[in-house]
mmCIF file of C-alpha atoms in Angstrom:
data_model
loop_
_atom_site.group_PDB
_atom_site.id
_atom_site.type_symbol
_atom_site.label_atom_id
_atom_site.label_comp_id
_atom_site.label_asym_id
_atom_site.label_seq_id
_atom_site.Cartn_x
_atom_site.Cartn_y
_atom_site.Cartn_z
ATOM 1 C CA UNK A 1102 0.000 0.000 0.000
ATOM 2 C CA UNK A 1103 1.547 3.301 -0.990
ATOM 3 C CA UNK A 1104 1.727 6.801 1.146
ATOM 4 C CA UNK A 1105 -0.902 7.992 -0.461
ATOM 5 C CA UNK A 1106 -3.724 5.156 0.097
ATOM 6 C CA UNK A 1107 -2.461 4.715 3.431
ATOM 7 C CA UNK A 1108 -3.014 8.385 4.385
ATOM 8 C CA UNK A 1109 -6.327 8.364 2.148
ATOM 9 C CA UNK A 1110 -7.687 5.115 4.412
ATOM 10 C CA UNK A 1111 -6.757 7.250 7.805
ATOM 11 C CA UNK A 1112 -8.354 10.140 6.745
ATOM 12 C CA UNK A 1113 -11.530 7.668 5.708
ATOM 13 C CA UNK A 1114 -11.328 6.338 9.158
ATOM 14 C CA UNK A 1115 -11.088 9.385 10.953
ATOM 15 C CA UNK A 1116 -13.667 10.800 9.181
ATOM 16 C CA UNK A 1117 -16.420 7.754 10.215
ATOM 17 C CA UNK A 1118 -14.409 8.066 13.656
ATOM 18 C CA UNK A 1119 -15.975 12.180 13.831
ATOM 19 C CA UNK A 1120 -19.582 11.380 12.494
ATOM 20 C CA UNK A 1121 -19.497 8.761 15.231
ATOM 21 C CA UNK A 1122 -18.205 10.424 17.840
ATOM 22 C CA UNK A 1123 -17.812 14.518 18.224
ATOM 23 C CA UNK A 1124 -14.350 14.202 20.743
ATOM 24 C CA UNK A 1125 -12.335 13.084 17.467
ATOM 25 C CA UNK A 1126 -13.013 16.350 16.044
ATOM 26 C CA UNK A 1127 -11.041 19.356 15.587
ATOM 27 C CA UNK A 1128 -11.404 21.129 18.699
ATOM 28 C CA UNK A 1129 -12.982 24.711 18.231
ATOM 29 C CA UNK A 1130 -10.818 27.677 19.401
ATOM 30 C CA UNK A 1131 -11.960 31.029 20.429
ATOM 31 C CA UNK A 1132 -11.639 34.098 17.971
ATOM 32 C CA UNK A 1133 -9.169 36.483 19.636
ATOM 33 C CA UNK A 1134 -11.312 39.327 20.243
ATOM 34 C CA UNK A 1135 -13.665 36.821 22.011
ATOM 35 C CA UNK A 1136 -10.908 36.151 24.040
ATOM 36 C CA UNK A 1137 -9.936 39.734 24.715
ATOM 37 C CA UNK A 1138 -13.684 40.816 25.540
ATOM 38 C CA UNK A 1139 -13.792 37.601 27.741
ATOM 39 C CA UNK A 1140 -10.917 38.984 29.596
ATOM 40 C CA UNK A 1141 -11.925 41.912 30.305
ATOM 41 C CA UNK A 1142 -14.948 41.182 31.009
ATOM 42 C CA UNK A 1143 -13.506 38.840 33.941
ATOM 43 C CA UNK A 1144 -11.129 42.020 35.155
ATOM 44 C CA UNK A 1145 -14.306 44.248 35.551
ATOM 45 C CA UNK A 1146 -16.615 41.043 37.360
ATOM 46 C CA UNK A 1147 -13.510 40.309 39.569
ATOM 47 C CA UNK A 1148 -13.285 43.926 39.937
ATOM 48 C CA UNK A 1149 -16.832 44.076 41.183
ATOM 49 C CA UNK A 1150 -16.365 41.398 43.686
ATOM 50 C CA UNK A 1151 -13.765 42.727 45.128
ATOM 51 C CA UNK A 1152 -15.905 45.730 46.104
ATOM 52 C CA UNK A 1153 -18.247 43.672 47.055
ATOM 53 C CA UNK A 1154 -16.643 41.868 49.495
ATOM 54 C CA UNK A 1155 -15.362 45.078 50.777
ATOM 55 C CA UNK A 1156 -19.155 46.791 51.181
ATOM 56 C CA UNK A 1157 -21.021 43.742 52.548
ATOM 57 C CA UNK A 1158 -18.311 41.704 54.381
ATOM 58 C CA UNK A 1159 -18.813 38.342 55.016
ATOM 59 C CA UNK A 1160 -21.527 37.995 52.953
ATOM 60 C CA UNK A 1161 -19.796 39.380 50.581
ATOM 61 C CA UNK A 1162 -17.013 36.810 50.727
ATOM 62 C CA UNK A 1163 -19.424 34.586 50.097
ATOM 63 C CA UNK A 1164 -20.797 35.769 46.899
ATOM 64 C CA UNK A 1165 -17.108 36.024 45.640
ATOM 65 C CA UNK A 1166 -16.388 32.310 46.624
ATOM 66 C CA UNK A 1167 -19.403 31.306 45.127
ATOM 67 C CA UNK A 1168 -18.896 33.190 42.086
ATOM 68 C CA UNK A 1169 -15.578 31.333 41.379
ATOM 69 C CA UNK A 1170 -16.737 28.179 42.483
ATOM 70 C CA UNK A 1171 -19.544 28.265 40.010
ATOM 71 C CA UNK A 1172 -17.030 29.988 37.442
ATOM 72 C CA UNK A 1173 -14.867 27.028 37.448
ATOM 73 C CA UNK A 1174 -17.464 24.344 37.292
ATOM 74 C CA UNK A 1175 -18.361 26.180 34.071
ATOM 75 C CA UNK A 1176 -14.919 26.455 32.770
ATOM 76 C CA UNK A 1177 -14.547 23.033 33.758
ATOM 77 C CA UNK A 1178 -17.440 21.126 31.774
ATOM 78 C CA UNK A 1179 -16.516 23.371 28.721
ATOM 79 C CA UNK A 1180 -13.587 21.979 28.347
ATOM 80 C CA UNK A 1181 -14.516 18.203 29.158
ATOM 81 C CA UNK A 1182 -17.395 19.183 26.048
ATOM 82 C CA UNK A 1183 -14.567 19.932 23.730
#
């Protein structure tokens, strides 16, 4: 079998592999503005938080912990869905 079938029957494979299953596709990457906005979006929210736990204390605290808590739970099954 030459190069050329042999990398024409991967790519065949691979291909029934993706329509089968979505994990042996090309994982999807964020647009870098997306990633900029994203950014600073999270300066300003930690920003906020910060205050907050300043102005209402413990319960403040709280909020914040919470906040990053449910942050990384979301962060977390994003990435295990890529």
């Amino acid at each position: 079998m030459s190069t050329k079938d042999t990398r024409r029957e991967f790519d065949r494979i691979i291909g029934r592999l993706a329509d089968e299953d979505p994990m042996f596709r090309a994982p999807r990457r964020l647009s870098r503005e997306l990633l900029v906005a994203l950014c600073v979006l999270g300066g300003l929210v930690w920003a906020g938080l910060s205050v907050l736990m300043v102005v209402w204390g413990a319960a403040g605290v709280v909020v914040t912990c919470l906040t990053v808590v449910a942050f990384a739970l979301a962060v977390a099954r994003w990435h295990h869905r890529i």
